[in-house]
mmCIF file of C-alpha atoms in Angstrom:
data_model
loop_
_atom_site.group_PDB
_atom_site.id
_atom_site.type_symbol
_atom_site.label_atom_id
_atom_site.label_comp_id
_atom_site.label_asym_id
_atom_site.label_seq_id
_atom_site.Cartn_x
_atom_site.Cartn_y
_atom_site.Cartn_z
ATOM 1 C CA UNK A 1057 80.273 5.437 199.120
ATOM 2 C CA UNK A 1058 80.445 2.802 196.434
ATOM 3 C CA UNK A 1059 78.663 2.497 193.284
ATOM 4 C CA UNK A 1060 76.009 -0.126 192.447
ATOM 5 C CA UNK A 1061 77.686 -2.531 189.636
ATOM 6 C CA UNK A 1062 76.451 -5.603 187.490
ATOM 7 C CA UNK A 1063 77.300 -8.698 189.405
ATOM 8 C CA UNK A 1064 78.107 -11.494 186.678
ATOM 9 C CA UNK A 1065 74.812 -13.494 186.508
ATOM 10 C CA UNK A 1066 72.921 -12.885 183.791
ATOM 11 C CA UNK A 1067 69.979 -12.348 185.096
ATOM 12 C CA UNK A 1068 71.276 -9.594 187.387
ATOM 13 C CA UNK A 1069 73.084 -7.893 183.946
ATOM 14 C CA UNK A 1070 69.344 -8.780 182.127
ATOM 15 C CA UNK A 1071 67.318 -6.314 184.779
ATOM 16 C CA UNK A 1072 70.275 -4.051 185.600
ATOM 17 C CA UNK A 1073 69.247 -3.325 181.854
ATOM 18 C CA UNK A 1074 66.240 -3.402 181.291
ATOM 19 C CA UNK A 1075 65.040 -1.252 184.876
ATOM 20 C CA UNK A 1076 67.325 1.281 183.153
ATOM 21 C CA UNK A 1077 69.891 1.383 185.863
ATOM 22 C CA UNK A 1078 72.935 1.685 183.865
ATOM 23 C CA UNK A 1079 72.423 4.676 182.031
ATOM 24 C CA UNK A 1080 71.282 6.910 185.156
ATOM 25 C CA UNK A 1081 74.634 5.137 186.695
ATOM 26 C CA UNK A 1082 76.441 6.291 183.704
ATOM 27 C CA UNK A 1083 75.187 9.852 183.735
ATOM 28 C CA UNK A 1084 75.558 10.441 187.509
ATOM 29 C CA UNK A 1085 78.596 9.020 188.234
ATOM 30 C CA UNK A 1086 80.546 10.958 185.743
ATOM 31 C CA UNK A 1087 80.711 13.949 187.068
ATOM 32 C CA UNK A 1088 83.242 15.273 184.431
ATOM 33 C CA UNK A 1089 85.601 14.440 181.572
ATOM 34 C CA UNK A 1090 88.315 13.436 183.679
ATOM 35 C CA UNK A 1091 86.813 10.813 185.872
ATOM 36 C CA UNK A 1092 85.356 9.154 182.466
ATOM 37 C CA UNK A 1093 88.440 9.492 181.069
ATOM 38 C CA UNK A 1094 90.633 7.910 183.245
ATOM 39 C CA UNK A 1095 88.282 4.546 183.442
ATOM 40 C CA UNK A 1096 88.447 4.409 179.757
ATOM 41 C CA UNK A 1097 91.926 4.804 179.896
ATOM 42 C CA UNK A 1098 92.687 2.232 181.839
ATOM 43 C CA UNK A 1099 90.217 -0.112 180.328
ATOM 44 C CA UNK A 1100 91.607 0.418 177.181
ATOM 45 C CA UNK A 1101 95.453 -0.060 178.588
ATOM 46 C CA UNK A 1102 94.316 -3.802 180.550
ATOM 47 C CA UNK A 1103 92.717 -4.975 177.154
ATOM 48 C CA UNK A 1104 95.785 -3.413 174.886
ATOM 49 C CA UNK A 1105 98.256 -5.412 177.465
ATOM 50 C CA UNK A 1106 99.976 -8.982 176.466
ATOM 51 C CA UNK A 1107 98.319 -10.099 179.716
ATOM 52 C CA UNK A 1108 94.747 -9.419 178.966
ATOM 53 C CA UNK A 1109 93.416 -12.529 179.744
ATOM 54 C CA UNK A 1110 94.735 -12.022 183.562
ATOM 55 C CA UNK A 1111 94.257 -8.492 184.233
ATOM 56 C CA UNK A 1112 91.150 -7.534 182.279
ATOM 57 C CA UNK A 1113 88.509 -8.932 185.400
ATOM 58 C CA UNK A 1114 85.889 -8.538 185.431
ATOM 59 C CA UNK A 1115 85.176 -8.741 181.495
ATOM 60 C CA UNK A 1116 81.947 -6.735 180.478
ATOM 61 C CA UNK A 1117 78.282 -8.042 180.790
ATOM 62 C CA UNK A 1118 76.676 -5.799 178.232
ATOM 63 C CA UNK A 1119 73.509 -6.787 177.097
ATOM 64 C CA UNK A 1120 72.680 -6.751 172.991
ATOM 65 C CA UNK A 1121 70.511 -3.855 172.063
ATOM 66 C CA UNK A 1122 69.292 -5.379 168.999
ATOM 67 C CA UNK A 1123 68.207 -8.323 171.290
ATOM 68 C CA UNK A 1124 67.900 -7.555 175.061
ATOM 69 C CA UNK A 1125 67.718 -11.218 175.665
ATOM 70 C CA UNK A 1126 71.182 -12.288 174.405
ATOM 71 C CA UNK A 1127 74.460 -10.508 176.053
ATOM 72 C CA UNK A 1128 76.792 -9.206 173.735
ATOM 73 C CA UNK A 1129 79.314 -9.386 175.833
ATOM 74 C CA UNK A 1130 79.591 -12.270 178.070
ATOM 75 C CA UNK A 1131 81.946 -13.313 180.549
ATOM 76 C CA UNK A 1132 81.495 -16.897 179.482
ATOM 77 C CA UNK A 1133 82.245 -16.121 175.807
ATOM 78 C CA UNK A 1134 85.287 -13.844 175.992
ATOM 79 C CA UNK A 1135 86.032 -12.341 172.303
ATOM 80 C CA UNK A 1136 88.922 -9.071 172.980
ATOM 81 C CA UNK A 1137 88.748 -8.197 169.390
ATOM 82 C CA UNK A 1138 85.016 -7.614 169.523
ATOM 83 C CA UNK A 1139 85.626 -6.006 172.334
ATOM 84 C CA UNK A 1140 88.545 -3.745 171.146
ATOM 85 C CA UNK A 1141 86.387 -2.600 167.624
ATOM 86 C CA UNK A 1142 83.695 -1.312 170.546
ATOM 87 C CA UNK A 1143 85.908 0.549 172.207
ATOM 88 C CA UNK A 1144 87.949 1.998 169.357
ATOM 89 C CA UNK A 1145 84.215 3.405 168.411
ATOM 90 C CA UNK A 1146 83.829 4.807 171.789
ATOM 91 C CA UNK A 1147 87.721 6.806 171.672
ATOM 92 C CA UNK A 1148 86.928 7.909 167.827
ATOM 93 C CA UNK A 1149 84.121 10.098 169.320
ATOM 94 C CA UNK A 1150 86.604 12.422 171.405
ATOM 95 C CA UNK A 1151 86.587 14.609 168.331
ATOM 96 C CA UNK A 1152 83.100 16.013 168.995
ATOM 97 C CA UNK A 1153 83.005 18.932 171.506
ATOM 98 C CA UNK A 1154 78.843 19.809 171.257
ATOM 99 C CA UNK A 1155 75.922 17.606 171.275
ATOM 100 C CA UNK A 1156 73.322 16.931 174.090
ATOM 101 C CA UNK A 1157 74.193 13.570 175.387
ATOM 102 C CA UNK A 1158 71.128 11.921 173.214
ATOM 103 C CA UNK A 1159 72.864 12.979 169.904
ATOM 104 C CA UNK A 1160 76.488 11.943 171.087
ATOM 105 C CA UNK A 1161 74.480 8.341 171.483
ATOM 106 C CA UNK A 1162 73.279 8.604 168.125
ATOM 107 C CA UNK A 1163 76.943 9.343 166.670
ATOM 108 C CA UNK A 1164 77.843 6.466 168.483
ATOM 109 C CA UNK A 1165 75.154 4.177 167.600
ATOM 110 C CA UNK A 1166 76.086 4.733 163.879
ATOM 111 C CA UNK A 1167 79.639 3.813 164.293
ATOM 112 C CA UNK A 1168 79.370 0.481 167.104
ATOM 113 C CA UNK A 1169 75.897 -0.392 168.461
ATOM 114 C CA UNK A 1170 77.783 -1.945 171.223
ATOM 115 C CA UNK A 1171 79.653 1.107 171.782
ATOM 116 C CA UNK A 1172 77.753 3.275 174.215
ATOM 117 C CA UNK A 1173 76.620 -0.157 175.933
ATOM 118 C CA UNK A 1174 80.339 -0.677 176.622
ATOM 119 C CA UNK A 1175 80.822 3.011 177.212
ATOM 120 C CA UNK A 1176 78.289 2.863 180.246
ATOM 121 C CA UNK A 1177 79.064 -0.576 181.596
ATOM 122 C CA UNK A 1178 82.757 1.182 181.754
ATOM 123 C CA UNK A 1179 81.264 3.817 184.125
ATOM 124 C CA UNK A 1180 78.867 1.664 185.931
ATOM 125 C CA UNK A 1181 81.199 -1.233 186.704
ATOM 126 C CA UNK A 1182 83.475 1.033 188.520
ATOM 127 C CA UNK A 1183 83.318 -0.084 192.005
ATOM 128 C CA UNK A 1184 85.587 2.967 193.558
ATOM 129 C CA UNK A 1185 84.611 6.118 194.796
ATOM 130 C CA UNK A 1186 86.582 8.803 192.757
ATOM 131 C CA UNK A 1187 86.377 12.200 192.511
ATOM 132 C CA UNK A 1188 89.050 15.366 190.986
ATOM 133 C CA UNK A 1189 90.534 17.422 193.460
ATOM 134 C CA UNK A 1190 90.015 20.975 193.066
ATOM 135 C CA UNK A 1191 93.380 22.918 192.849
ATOM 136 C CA UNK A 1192 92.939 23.917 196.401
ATOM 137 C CA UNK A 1193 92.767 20.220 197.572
ATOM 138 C CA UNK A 1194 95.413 19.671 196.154
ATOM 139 C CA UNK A 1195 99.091 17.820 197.676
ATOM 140 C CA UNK A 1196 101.210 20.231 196.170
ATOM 141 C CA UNK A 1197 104.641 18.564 196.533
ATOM 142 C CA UNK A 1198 103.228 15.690 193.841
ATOM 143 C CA UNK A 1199 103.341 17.375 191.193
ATOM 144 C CA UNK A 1200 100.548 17.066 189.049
ATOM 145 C CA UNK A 1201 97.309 18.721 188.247
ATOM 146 C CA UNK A 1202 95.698 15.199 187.823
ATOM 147 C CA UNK A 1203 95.058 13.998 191.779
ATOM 148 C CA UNK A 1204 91.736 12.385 192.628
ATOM 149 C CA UNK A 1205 90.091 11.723 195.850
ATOM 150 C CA UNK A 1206 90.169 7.319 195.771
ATOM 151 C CA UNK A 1207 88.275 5.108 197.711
ATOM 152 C CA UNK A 1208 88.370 1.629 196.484
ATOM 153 C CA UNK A 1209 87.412 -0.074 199.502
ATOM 154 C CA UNK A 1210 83.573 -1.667 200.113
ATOM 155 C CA UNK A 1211 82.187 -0.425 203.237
ATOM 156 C CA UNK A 1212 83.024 -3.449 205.311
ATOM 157 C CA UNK A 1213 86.303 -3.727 204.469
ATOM 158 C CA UNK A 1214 86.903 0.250 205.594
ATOM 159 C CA UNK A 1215 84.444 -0.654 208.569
ATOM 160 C CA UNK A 1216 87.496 -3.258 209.575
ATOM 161 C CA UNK A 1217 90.362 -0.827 209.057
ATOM 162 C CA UNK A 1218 88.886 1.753 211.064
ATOM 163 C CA UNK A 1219 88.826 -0.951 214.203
ATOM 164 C CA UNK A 1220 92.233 -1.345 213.412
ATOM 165 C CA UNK A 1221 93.584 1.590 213.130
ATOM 166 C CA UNK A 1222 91.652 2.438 216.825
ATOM 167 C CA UNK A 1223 94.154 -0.677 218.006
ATOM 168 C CA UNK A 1224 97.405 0.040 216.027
ATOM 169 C CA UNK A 1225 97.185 3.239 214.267
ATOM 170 C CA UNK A 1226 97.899 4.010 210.753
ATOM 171 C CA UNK A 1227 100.163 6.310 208.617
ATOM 172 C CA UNK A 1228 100.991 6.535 204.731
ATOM 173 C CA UNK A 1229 102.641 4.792 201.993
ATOM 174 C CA UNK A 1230 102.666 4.695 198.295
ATOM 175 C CA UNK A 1231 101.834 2.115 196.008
ATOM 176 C CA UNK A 1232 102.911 1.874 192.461
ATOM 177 C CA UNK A 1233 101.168 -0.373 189.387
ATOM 178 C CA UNK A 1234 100.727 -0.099 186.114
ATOM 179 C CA UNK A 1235 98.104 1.608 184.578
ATOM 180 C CA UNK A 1236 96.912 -1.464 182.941
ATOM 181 C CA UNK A 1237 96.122 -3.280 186.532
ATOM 182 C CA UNK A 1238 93.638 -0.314 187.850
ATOM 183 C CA UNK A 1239 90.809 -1.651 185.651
ATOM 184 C CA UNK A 1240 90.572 -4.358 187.887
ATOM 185 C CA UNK A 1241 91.452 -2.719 191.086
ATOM 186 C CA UNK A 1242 88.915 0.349 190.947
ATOM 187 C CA UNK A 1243 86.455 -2.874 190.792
ATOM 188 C CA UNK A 1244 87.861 -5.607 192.678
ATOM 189 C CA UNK A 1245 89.880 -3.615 195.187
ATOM 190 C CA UNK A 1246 93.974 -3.773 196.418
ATOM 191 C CA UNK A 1247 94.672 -7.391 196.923
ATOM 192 C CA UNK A 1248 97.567 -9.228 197.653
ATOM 193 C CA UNK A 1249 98.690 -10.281 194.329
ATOM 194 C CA UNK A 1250 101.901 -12.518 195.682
ATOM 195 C CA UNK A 1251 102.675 -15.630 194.125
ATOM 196 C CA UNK A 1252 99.376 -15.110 192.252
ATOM 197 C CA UNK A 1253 98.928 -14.955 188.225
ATOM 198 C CA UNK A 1254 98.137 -11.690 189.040
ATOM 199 C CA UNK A 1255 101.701 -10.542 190.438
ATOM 200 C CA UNK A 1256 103.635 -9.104 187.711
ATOM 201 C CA UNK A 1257 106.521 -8.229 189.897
ATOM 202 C CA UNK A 1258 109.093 -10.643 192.357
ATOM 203 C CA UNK A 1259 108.130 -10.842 195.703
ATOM 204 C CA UNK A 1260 111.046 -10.531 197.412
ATOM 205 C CA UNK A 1261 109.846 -9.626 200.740
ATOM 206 C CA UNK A 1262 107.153 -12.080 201.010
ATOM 207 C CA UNK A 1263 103.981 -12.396 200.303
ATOM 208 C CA UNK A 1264 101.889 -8.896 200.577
ATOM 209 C CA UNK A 1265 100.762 -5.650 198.947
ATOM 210 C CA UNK A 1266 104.196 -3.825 198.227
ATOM 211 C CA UNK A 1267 104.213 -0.019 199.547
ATOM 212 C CA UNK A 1268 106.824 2.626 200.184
ATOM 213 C CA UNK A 1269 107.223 5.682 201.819
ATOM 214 C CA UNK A 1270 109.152 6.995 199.145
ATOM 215 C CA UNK A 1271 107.578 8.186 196.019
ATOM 216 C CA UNK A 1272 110.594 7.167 193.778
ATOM 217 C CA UNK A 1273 110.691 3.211 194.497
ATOM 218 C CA UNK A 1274 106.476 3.454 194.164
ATOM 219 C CA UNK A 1275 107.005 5.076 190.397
ATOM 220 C CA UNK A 1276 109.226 2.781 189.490
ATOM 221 C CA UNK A 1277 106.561 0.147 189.749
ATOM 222 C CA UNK A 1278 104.252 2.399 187.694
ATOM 223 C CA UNK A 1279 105.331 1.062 184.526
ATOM 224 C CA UNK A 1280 107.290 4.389 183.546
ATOM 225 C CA UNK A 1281 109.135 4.775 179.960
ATOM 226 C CA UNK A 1282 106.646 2.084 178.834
ATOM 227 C CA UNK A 1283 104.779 3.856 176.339
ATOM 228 C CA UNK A 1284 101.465 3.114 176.049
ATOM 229 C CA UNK A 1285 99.830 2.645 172.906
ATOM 230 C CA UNK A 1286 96.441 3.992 173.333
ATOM 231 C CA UNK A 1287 94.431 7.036 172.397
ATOM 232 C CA UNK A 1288 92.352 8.754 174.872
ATOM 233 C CA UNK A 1289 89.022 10.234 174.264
ATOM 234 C CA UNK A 1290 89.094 13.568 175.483
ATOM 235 C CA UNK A 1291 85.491 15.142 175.512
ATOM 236 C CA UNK A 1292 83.526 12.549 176.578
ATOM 237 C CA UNK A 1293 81.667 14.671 179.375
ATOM 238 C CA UNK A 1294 79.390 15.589 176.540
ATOM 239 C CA UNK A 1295 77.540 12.274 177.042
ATOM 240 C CA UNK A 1296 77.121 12.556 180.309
ATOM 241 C CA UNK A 1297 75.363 15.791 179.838
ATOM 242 C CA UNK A 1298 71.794 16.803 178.945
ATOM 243 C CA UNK A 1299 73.478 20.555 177.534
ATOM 244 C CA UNK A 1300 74.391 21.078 174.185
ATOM 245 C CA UNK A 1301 76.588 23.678 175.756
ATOM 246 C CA UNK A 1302 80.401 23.316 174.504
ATOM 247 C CA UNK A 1303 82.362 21.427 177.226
ATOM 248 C CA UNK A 1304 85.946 22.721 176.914
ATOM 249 C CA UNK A 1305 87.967 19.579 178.335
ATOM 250 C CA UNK A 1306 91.090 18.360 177.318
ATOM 251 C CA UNK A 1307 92.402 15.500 180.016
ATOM 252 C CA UNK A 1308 95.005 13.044 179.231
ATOM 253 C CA UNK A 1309 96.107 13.304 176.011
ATOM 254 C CA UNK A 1310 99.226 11.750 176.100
ATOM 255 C CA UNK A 1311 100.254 7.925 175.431
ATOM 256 C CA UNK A 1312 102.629 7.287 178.056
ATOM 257 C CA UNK A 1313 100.462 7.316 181.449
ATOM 258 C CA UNK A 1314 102.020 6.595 185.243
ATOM 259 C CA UNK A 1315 100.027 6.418 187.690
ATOM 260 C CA UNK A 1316 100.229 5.701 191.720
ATOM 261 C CA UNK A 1317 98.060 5.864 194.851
ATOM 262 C CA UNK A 1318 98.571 6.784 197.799
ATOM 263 C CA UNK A 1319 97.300 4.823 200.835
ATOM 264 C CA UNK A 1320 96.521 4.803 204.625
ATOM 265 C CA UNK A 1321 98.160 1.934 206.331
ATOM 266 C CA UNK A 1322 97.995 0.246 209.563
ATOM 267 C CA UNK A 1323 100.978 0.119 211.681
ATOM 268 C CA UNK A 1324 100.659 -2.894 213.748
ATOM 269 C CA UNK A 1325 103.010 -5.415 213.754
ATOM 270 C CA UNK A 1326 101.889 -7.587 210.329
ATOM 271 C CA UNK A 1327 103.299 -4.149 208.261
ATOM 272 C CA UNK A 1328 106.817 -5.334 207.512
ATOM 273 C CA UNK A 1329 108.951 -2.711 207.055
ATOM 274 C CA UNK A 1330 112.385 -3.458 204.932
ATOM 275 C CA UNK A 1331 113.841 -0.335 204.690
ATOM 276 C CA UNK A 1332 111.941 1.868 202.112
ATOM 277 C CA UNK A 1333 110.219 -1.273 201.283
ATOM 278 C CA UNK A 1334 107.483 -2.126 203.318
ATOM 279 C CA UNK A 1335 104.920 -5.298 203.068
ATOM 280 C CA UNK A 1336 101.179 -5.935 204.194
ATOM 281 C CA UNK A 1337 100.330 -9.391 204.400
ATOM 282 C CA UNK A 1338 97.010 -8.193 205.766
ATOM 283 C CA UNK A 1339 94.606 -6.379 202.793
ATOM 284 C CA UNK A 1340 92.407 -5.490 205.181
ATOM 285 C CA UNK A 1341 94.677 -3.152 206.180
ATOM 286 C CA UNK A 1342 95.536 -1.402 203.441
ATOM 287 C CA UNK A 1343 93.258 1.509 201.615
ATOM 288 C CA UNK A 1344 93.984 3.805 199.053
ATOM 289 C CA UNK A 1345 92.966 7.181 199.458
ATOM 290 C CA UNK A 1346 94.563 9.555 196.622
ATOM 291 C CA UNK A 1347 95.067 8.816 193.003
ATOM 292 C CA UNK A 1348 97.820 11.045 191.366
ATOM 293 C CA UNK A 1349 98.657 10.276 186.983
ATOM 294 C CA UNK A 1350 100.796 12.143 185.168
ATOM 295 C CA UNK A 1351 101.579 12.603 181.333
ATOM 296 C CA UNK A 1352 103.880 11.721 178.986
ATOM 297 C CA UNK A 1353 106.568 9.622 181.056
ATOM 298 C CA UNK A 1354 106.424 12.068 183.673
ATOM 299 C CA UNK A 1355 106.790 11.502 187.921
ATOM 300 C CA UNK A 1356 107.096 13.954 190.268
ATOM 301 C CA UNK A 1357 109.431 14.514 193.182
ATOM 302 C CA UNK A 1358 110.922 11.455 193.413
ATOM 303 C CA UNK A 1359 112.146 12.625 196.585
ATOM 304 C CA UNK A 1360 109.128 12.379 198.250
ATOM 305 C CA UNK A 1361 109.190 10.744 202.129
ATOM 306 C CA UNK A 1362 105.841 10.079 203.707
ATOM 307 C CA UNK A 1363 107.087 10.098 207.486
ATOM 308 C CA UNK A 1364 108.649 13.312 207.052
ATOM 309 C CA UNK A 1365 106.469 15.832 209.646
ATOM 310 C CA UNK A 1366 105.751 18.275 206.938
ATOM 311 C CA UNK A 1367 104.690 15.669 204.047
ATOM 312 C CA UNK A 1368 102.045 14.188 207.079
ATOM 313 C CA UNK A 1369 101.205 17.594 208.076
ATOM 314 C CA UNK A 1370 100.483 18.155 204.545
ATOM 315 C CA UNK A 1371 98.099 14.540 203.442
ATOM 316 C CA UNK A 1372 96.254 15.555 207.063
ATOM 317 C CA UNK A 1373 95.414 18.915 205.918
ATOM 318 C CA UNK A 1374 93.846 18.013 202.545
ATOM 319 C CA UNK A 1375 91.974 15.181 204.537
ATOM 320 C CA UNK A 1376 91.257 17.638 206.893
ATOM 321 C CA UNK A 1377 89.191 19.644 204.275
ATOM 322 C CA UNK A 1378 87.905 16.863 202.204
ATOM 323 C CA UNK A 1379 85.896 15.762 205.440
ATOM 324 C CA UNK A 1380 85.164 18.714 207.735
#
């Protein structure tokens, strides 16, 4: 369910790279535009944010190419403007719509060296399982063409919820963060961030992940009418392909992203429920499932009630068809 990553030793990163793994990682797991997209996207929003330093975990192990024994980037030598010139290389490409994905390296290779590196550590570090939804697996009542399938959860940690919900049972909730914050959660998973560096918010309620059954308290913590400032490459499926064939794809273009999930969540008696404000002291218990974004400022129905019958009926049928 999960993707193989780079663990932070550098030997690991040293024969992750040189056995090749990274770039059959990098073309697999990208099964289209708007997957690669949205990692970029959100890589490039955690290292544009004031709270870098925090948020932007892990940091890239990307090996040199001129030098396959030295990493370029290291964990242990942080350096975000080295970093940022890489990946400004990597969105300038977005421009180029044909190209097998050897001569979309090349392009890139002029401009950065360090720039496809970067490009497929982006891909290869992603820890999550996500996938688009076609239109006809789809939740209709959010609003948006741009839902994904999310599983952020290792194995044993989903292994655990499943036992739980067999005691407690489970229903749904939303949870709202920043676009900035899902670098690090697509690799390190939901955690409670409470009276962490981490937590950006109060915690009012105590110390938990925050979720809601209502859609408009979750976008509000989705960093709306903050505009972001980045630019989003928005044809990079051609380097994931071996076809020189035109790949029409224009994702997220704009520069003022929201973003939530929605997750399962157990309903034993940990799940504190304060009003339309509910908090999980237990992570474990907590798993995201879907992954909705919209553009420029946009939410959807903010109106939006998770224990309403129809709104269940609704999640259970798209779940329904995503695993039968």
């Amino acid at each position: 369910m999960l993707l193989p990553a780079v663990c932070t030793r550098e030997l690991c990163v040293f024969s992750f790279y040189t056995l090749g793994v990274m770039s059959g990682a990098a073309e697999e797991v990208a099964t289209g535009a708007e997957v690669v997209d949205l990692l970029v996207a959100m890589c490039r929003a955690a290292l544009e944010s004031p709270r870098k330093s925090i948020i932007f975990e892990p940091y890239p192990s990307v090996v040199d190419p001129n030098d396959p024994k030295t990493l370029a980037f290291n964990p242990k030598k942080k350096n975000y403007e080295r970093l940022q010139k890489a990946l400004d290389s990597v969105m300038s490409i977005r421009e180029m719509t044909q190209g097998s994905y050897l001569e979309i390296k090349k392009q890139m290779d002029k401009l950065d060296p360090l720039a496809h590196p970067l490009l497929q550590w982006i891909i290869s570090s992603n820890r999550s399982h996500i996938v688009k939804l076609p239109l006809s697996r789809q939740l209709k009542f959010m609003h948006t063409s741009h839902q994904f399938l999310l599983l952020s959860s290792p194995p044993a940690k989903e292994a655990r919820f499943r036992t739980a919900k067999k005691l407690y049972g489970s229903t749904f909730a939303f949870h709202g963060s920043h676009i900035e914050n899902w670098h690090s959660i697509l690799r390190n998973g939901l955690v409670n961030a409470s009276y962490t560096k981490l937590q950006l918010h109060g915690a009012a309620y105590g110390k938990g992940i925050y979720l809601s059954p209502i859609s408009s308290i979750s976008f509000g913590y989705s960093g709306r009418n903050q505009p972001l400032s980045y630019r989003l490459w928005t044809s990079v499926s051609n380097c994931l392909s071996h076809s020189s064939r035109p790949v029409q794809s224009r994702f997220l273009q704009s520069r003022n992203l929201n973003c939530i999930a929605l997750c399962e969540v157990i309903t034993s008696k940990d799940l504190q429920k304060h009003g339309n404000i509910w908090v999980c002291p237990v992570s474990d218990h907590v798993c995201t499932r879907f992954f909705f974004v919209y553009e420029d400022g946009q939410v959807g129905d903010a109106n939006i009630n998770t224990q309403e019958p129809k709104v269940q009926k609704e999640i259970m049928r798209v779940i329904d068809t995503l695993t039968g």
